[in-house]
XYZ file of C-alpha atoms in Angstrom:
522
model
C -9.869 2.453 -17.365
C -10.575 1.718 -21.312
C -10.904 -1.731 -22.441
C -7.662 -0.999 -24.812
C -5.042 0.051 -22.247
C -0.928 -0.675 -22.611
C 0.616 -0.139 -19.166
C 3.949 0.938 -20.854
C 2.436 3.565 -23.222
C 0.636 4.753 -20.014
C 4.083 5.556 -17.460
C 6.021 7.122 -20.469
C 4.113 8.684 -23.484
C 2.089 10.638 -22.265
C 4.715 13.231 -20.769
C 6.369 13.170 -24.123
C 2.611 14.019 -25.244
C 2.414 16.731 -22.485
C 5.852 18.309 -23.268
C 8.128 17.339 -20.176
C 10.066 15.509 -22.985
C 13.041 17.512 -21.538
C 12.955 16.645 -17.823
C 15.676 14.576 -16.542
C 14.324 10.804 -15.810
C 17.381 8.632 -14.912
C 20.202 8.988 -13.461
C 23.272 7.164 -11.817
C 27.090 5.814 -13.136
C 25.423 3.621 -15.477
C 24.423 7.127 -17.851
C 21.512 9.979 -17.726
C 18.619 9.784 -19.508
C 15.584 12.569 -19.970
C 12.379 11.426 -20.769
C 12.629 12.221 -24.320
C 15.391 9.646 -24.799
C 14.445 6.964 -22.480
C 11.112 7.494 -24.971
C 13.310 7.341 -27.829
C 15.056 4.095 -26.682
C 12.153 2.313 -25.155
C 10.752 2.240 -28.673
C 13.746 1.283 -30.422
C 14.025 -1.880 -27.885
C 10.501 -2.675 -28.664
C 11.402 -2.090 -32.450
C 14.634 -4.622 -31.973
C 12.733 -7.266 -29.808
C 10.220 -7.754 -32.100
C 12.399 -7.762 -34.892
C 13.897 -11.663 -32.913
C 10.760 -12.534 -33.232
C 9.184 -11.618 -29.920
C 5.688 -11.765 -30.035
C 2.631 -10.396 -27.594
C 2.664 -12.521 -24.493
C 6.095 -14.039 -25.357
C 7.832 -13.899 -22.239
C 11.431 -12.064 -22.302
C 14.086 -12.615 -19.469
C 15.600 -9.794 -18.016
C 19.082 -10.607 -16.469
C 20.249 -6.877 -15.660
C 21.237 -4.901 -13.299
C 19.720 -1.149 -12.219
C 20.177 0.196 -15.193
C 18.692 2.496 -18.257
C 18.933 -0.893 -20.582
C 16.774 -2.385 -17.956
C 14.347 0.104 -17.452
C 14.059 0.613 -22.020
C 13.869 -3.407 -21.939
C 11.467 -3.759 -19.859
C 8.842 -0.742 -21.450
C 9.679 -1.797 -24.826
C 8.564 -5.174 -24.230
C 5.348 -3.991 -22.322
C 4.793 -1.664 -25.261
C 4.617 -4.710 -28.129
C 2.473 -6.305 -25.860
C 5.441 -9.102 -24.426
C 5.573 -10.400 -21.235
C 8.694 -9.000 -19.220
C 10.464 -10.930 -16.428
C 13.495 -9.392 -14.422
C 15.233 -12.242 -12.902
C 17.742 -12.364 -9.621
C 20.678 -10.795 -10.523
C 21.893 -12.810 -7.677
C 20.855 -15.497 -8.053
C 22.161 -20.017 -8.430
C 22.783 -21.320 -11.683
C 20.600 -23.942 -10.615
C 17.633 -20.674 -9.954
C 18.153 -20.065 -13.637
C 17.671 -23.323 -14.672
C 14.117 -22.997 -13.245
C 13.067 -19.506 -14.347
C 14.509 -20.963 -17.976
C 12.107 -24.368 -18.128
C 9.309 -22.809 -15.959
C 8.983 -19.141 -18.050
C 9.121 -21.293 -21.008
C 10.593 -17.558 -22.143
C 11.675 -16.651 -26.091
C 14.643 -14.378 -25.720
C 16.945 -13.944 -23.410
C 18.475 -9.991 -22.248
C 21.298 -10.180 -20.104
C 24.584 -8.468 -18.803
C 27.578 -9.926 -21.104
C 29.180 -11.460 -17.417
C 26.074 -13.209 -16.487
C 25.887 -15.166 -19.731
C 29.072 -16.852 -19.957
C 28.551 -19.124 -17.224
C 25.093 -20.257 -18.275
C 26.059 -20.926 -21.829
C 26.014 -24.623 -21.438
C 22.319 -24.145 -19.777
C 21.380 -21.613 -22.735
C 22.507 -24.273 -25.066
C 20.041 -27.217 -23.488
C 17.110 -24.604 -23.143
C 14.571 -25.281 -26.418
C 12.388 -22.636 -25.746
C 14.908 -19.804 -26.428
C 14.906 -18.127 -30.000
C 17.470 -15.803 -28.901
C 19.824 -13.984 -26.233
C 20.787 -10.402 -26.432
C 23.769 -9.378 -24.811
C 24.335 -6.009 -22.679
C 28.336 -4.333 -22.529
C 30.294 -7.231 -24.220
C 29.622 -9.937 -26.270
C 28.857 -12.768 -23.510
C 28.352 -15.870 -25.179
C 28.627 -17.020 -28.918
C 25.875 -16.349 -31.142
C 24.667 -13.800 -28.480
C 23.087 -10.320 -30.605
C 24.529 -7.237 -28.884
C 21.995 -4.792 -27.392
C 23.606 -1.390 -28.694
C 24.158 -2.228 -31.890
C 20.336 -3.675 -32.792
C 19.078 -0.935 -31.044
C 20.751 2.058 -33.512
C 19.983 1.067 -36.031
C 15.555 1.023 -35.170
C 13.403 3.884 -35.272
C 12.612 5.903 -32.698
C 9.126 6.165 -32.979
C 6.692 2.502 -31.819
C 2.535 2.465 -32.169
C 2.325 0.521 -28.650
C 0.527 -2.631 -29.024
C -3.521 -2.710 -28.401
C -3.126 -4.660 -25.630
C -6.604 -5.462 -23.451
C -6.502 -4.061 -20.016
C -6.608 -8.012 -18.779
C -3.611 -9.197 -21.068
C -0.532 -10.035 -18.935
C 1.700 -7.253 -18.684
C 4.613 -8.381 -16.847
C 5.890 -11.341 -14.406
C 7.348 -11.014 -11.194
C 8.927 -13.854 -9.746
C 8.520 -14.177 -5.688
C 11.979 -14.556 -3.550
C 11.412 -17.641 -2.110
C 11.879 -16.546 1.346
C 9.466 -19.550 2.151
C 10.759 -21.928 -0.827
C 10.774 -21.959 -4.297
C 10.171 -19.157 -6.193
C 6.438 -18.703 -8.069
C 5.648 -16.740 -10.700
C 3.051 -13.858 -10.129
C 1.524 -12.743 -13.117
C 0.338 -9.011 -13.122
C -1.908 -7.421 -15.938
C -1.688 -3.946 -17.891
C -4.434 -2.581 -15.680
C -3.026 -4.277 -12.294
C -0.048 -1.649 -11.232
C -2.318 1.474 -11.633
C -4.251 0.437 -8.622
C -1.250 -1.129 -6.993
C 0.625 2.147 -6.521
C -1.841 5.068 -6.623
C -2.850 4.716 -2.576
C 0.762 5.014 -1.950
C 1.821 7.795 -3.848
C -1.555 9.549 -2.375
C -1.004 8.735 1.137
C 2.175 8.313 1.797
C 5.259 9.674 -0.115
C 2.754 12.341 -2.619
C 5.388 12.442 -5.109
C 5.907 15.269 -7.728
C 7.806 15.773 -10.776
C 10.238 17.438 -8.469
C 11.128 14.462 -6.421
C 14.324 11.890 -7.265
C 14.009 8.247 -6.134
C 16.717 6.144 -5.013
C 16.044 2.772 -4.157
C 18.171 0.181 -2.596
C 16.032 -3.060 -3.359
C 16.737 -3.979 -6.606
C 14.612 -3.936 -9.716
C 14.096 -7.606 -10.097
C 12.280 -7.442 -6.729
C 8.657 -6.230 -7.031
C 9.476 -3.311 -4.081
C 12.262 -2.045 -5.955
C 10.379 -2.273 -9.064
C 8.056 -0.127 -8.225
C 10.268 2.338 -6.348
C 12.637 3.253 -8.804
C 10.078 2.383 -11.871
C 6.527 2.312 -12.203
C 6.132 5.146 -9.462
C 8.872 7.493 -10.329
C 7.330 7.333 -13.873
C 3.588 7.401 -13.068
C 4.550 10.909 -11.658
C 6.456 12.128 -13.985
C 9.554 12.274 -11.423
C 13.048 11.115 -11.235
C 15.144 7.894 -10.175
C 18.558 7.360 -9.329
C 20.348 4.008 -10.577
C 22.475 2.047 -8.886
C 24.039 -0.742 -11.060
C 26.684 -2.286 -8.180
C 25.256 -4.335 -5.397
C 24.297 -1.961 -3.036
C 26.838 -2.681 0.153
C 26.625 0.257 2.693
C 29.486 2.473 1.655
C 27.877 2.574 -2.293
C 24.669 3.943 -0.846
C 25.898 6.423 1.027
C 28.137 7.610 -1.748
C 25.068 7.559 -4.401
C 22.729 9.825 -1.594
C 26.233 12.408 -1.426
C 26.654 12.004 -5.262
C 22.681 12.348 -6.664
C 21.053 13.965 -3.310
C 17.529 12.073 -3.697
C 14.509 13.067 -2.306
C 13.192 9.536 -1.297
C 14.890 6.804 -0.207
C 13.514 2.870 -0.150
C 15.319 0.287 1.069
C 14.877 -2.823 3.405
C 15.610 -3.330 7.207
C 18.278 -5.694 6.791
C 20.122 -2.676 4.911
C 18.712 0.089 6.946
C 20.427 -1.897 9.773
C 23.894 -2.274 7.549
C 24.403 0.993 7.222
C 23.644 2.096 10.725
C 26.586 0.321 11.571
C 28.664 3.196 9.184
C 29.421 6.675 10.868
C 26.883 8.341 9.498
C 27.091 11.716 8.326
C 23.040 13.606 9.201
C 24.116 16.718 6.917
C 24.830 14.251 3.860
C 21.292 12.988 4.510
C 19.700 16.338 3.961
C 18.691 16.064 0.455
C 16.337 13.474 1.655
C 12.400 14.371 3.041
C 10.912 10.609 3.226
C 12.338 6.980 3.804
C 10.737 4.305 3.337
C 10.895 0.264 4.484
C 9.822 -2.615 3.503
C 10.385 -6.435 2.412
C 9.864 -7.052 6.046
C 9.000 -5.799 9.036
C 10.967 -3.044 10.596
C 12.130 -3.309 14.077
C 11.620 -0.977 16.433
C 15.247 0.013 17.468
C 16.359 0.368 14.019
C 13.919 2.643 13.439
C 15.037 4.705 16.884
C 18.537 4.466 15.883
C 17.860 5.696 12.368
C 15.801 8.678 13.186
C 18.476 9.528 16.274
C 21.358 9.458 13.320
C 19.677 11.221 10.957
C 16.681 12.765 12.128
C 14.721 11.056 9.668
C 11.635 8.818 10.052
C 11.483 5.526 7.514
C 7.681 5.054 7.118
C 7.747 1.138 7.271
C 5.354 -0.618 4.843
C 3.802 -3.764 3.621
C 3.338 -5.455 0.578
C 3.480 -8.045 -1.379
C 4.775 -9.451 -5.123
C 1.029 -10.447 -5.924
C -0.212 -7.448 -4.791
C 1.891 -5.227 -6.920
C 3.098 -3.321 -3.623
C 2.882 -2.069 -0.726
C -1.024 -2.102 0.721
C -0.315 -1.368 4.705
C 1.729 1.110 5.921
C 2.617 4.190 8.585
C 2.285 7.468 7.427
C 4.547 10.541 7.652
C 3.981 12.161 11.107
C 2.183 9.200 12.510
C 4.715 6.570 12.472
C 4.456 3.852 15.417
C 7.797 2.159 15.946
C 7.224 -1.575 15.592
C 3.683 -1.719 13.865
C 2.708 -1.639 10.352
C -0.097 0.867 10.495
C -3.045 0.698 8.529
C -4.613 -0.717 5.351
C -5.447 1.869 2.349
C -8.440 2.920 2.467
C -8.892 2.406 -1.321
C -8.191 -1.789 -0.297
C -10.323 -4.268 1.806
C -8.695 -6.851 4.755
C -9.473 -9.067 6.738
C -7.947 -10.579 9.670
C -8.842 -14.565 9.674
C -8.077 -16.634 13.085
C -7.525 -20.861 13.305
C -11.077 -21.070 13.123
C -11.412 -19.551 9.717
C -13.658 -16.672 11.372
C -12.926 -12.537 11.625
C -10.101 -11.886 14.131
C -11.145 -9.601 17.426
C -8.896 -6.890 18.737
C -5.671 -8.075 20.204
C -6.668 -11.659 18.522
C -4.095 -12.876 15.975
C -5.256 -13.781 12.689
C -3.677 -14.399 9.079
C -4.114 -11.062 7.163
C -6.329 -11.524 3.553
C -6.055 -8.518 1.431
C -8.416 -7.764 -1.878
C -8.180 -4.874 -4.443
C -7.916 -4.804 -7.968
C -4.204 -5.018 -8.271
C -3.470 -8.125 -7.148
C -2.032 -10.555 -9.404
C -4.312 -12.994 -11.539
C -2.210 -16.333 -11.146
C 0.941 -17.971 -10.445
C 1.777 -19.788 -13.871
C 1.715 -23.132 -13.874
C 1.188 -23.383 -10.544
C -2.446 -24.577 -9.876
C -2.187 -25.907 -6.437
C -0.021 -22.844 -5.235
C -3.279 -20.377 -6.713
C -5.750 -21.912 -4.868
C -4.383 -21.417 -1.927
C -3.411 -18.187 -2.140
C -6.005 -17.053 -4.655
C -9.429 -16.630 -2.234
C -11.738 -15.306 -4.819
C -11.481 -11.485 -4.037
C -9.064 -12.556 -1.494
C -5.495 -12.707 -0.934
C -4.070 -14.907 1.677
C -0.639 -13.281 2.675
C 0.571 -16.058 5.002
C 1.351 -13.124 7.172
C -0.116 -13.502 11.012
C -1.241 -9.872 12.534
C -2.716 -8.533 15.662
C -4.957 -5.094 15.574
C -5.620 -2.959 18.336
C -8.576 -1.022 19.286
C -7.557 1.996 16.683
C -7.212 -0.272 14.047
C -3.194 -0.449 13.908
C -1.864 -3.995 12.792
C 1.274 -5.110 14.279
C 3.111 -7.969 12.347
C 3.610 -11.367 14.404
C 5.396 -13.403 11.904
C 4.545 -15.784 8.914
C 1.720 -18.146 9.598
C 4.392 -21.333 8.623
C 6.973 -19.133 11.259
C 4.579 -18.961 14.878
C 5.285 -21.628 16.942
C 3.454 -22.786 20.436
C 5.864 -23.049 23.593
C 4.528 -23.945 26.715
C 1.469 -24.541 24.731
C 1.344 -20.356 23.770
C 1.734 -19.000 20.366
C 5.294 -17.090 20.267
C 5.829 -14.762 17.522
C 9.357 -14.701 16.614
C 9.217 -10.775 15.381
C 8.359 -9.823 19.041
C 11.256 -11.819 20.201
C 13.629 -10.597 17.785
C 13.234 -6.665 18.806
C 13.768 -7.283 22.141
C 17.316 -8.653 21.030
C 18.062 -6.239 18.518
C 17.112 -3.984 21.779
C 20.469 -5.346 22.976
C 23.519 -3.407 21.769
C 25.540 -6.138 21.281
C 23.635 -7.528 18.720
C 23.045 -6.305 15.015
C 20.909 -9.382 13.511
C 18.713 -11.810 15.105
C 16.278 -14.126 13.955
C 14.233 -16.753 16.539
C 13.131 -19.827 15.474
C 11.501 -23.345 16.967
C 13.507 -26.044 18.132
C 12.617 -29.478 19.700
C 14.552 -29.912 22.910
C 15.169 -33.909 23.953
C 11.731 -34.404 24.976
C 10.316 -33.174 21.897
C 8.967 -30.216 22.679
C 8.684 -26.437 20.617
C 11.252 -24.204 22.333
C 12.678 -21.139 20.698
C 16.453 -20.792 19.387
C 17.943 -18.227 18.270
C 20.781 -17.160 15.517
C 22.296 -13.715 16.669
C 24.649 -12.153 14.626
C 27.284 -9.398 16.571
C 28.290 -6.319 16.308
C 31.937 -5.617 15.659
C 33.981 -6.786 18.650
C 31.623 -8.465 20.854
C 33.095 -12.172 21.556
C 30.634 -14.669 20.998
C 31.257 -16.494 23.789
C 28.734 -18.091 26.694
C 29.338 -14.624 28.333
C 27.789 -12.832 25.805
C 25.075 -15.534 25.670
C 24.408 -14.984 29.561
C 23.883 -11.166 28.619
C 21.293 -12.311 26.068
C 19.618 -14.334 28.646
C 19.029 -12.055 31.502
C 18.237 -9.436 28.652
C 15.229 -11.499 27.230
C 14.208 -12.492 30.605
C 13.724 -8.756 31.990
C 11.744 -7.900 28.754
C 9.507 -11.428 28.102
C 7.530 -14.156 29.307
C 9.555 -17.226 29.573
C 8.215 -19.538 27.361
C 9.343 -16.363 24.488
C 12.827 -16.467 25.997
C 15.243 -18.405 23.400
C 16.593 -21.750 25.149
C 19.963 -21.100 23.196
C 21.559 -18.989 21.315
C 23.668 -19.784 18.005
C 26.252 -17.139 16.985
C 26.801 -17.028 13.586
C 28.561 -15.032 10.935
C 25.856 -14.060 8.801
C 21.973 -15.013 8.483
C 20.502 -17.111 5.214
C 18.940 -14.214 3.147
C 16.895 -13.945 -0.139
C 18.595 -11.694 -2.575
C 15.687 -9.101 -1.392
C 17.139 -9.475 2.316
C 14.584 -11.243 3.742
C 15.252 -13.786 6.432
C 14.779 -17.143 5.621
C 13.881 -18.780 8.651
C 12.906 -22.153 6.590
C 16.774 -22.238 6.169
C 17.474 -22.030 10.181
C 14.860 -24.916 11.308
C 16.776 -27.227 9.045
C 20.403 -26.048 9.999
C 20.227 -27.476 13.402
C 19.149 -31.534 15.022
C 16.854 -30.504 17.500
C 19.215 -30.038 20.838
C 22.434 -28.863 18.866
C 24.333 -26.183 18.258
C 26.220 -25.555 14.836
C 29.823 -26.411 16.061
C 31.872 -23.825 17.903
C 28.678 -21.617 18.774
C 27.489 -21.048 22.279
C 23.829 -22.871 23.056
């Protein structure tokens, strides 16, 4: 890679250069775009960004949803050499307030409906030149996307950015807290997504992605974005929040060739009657965001004869570095590492796990992320030198297959064993009663680790201490007992990040140890 090197010159001008100017690059409700004019209007955003005053390594806040003003936004600030940053479309006011003060960001891009309520916090936020505004006006004094765009030219020199100048931010979901801001470099991505297109989906100009994580979250990012792009093929865009019945409809609609999405929604819309001939548009699906279990994976690949090729990554990796691969899928593992990547597998006593020995997985290859900003203490954890310490706990067998046991901060001893909640939690979503579970520690009255857990049912099942008796003898059959849950809290929904990832940090403070949440069964 050259010393000069501008990560949003090198998805998007060079097929303009090569004459697939004409090819269709985005689609969806939101409006179609070919690669000539998403070209044309990535360069005019540029154009109109720097004209507020946006300078190289300025950060800009992206507030949007899927869309093409996202996806121009976000290369025409790459392309002047700012620092991009999609934010939670989902997100608390009080979220924004933080990704405002801790960004320290210049301008300001948002849909016209997210605005209005964080006027007063726009108002109070000194670091803000300026906020654009995306279908409507949104807030006073608020410059309107459209019209500064028409008016620019259509043609942008990219800035000569060096290969180790920030490129873009990504902030993580704070499935374990508060969110941190992972800092990724022009040359990062390129390494970051290669091994996967290689090994596991081989995408072609041919190909349409459709991706249900969201483009504020580093998975989605890359799925309907930086790969699609790198190979020259097409995306589908969904703007609406992406409930079950909107998928399904988009996959009818657009018929994509590749679908990403998470477990959690895998799992929603498994619970639809599923149609296997409106699925036949599709040749790969992929998971990740966290592990897959299992019997979603059974279930999926019974309903639509499909296999989802689960997958791990991470936001300061720049995406997914361990996964299955087509034809070799093992339900319930992760599969391997990349070959083009290095891991390690590091038990309690800081030494090289053995086979069937747990240990905290530590990933290194040149796409992981240089920092969290203004963060120190948070980098030097997580930051090992080459290293990166995923928090993520893993076993290996003797062919060199890692199976996920949970997050390091999530294991808990019972009876003085480790329990991983992950293996507990297939075994219920085994059951078919069940459609979510997550397991977590609680303290019974003599202040011991025993595990709990939150079940959500299917459709019809009474969550009553019948139902929990079922549970029991079901776990019992299939575990040790010191993994069996103690109790078991039925509850309407489970705490998610906006990425649908459990946050289990949520449960262990829901309950006193020894209680249930009123009117649920323990």
């Amino acid at each position: 890679m050259p010393e000069e090197f501008n990560f949003a010159s090198a998805l998007l001008d060079r097929h303009i250069a090569e004459g697939r100017g004409g090819k269709m690059a985005l689609w969806g409700p939101a409006g179609n775009l070919t690669y000539e004019q998403l070209y044309h209007v990535a360069n005019q955003t540029g154009h109109a960004l720097r004209a507020l005053g946006l300078e190289p390594e300025q950060r800009v806040l992206l507030l949007l949803r899927d869309s093409p003003e996202f996806i121009a936004t976000y290369l025409g600030a790459m392309k002047i050499g700012a620092v991009p940053v999609a934010l939670n479309t989902f997100a608390h006011p009080s979220d924004y307030e933080f990704y405002l003060r801790n960004s320290q960001a210049r301008l300001l891009v948002g849909e016209a409906e997210f605005l209005e309520p964080l006027s007063p916090l726009l108002r109070r936020t000194p670091s803000l030149r300026a906020v654009v505004s995306v279908r409507g006006e949104g807030i006073a004094g608020a410059h309107r996307l459209d019209q500064m765009v028409a008016v620019q030219p259509v043609e942008l020199d990219p800035e000569p950015t060096h290969k180790d100048q920030p490129a873009y931010w990504v902030y993580t979901s704070g499935s374990t807290g508060e969110s941190k801001a992972a800092v990724h470099l022009h040359r990062n991505t390129v390494f970051a997504i290669e091994p996967f297109l290689r090994h596991v989906v081989r995408m072609t100009p041919a190909d349409i992605s459709f991706s249900v994580a969201r483009l504020f979250f580093s998975y989605g990012l890359a799925n309907s974005f930086f790969m699609p792009l790198w190979a020259g093929a097409g995306v589908v865009l969904l703007p609406e929040r992406p409930e079950p019945d909107k998928v399904l409809a988009t996959i009818e609609q657009y018929r994509p060739t590749l679908l990403y999405s998470v477990p959690t929604a895998y799992g929603r819309m498994l619970r639809e009657n599923l149609d296997r001939q409106k699925f036949a548009s599709l040749r790969l699906c992929v998971s990740a965001g966290e592990a897959l279990p299992a019997p979603i994976y059974h279930q999926w690949k019974e309903k639509t004869g499909l296999e989802i090729i689960d997958g791990v990554g991470s936001t300061e990796f720049g995406y997914i570095f361990l996964s299955n691969r087509p034809g070799q899928v093992i339900p319930g593992a992760s599969g391997t590492v990349f070959p083009e990547h290095q891991f390690r597998l590091v038990n309690a006593a800081g030494k090289d796990a053995g086979p069937e020995e747990m240990g905290e997985l530590w990933v290194a290859g040149p796409s992981i992320a240089a920092y969290y900003f203004r963060n120190h203490a948070a980098t030097k954890k997580t930051f090992l030198g080459q290293w990166l310490s995923t928090g993520d706990q893993y076993e290996r067998d003797a062919q060199g297959i890692l199976t996920y046991q949970g997050r390091s901060d999530d294991l808990f001893k019972s009876g003085g064993i480790w329990v991983s909640p992950i293996q507990v939690e297939s075994i219920l979503l085994a059951h078919p009663a069940v459609a979510e579970a997550s397991v977590v520690a609680d303290r019974d009255e003599q202040g011991l680790e025993k595990p709990i857990a939150y079940v959500v049912l299917k459709s019809g099942v009474a969550a009553d201490e019948s139902t929990a008796e079922q549970l029991r003898a079901f776990t019992r059959e299939r575990l040790a007992v010191f993994k069996c849950p103690k109790a078991f809290h039925f509850v309407a929904e489970l705490p998610k990040t906006a990425t649908g990832k459990i946050q289990r940090f949520k449960l262990r403070q829901r309950t006193p140890a020894g209680q249930a949440p009123p009117g649920q069964v323990s």
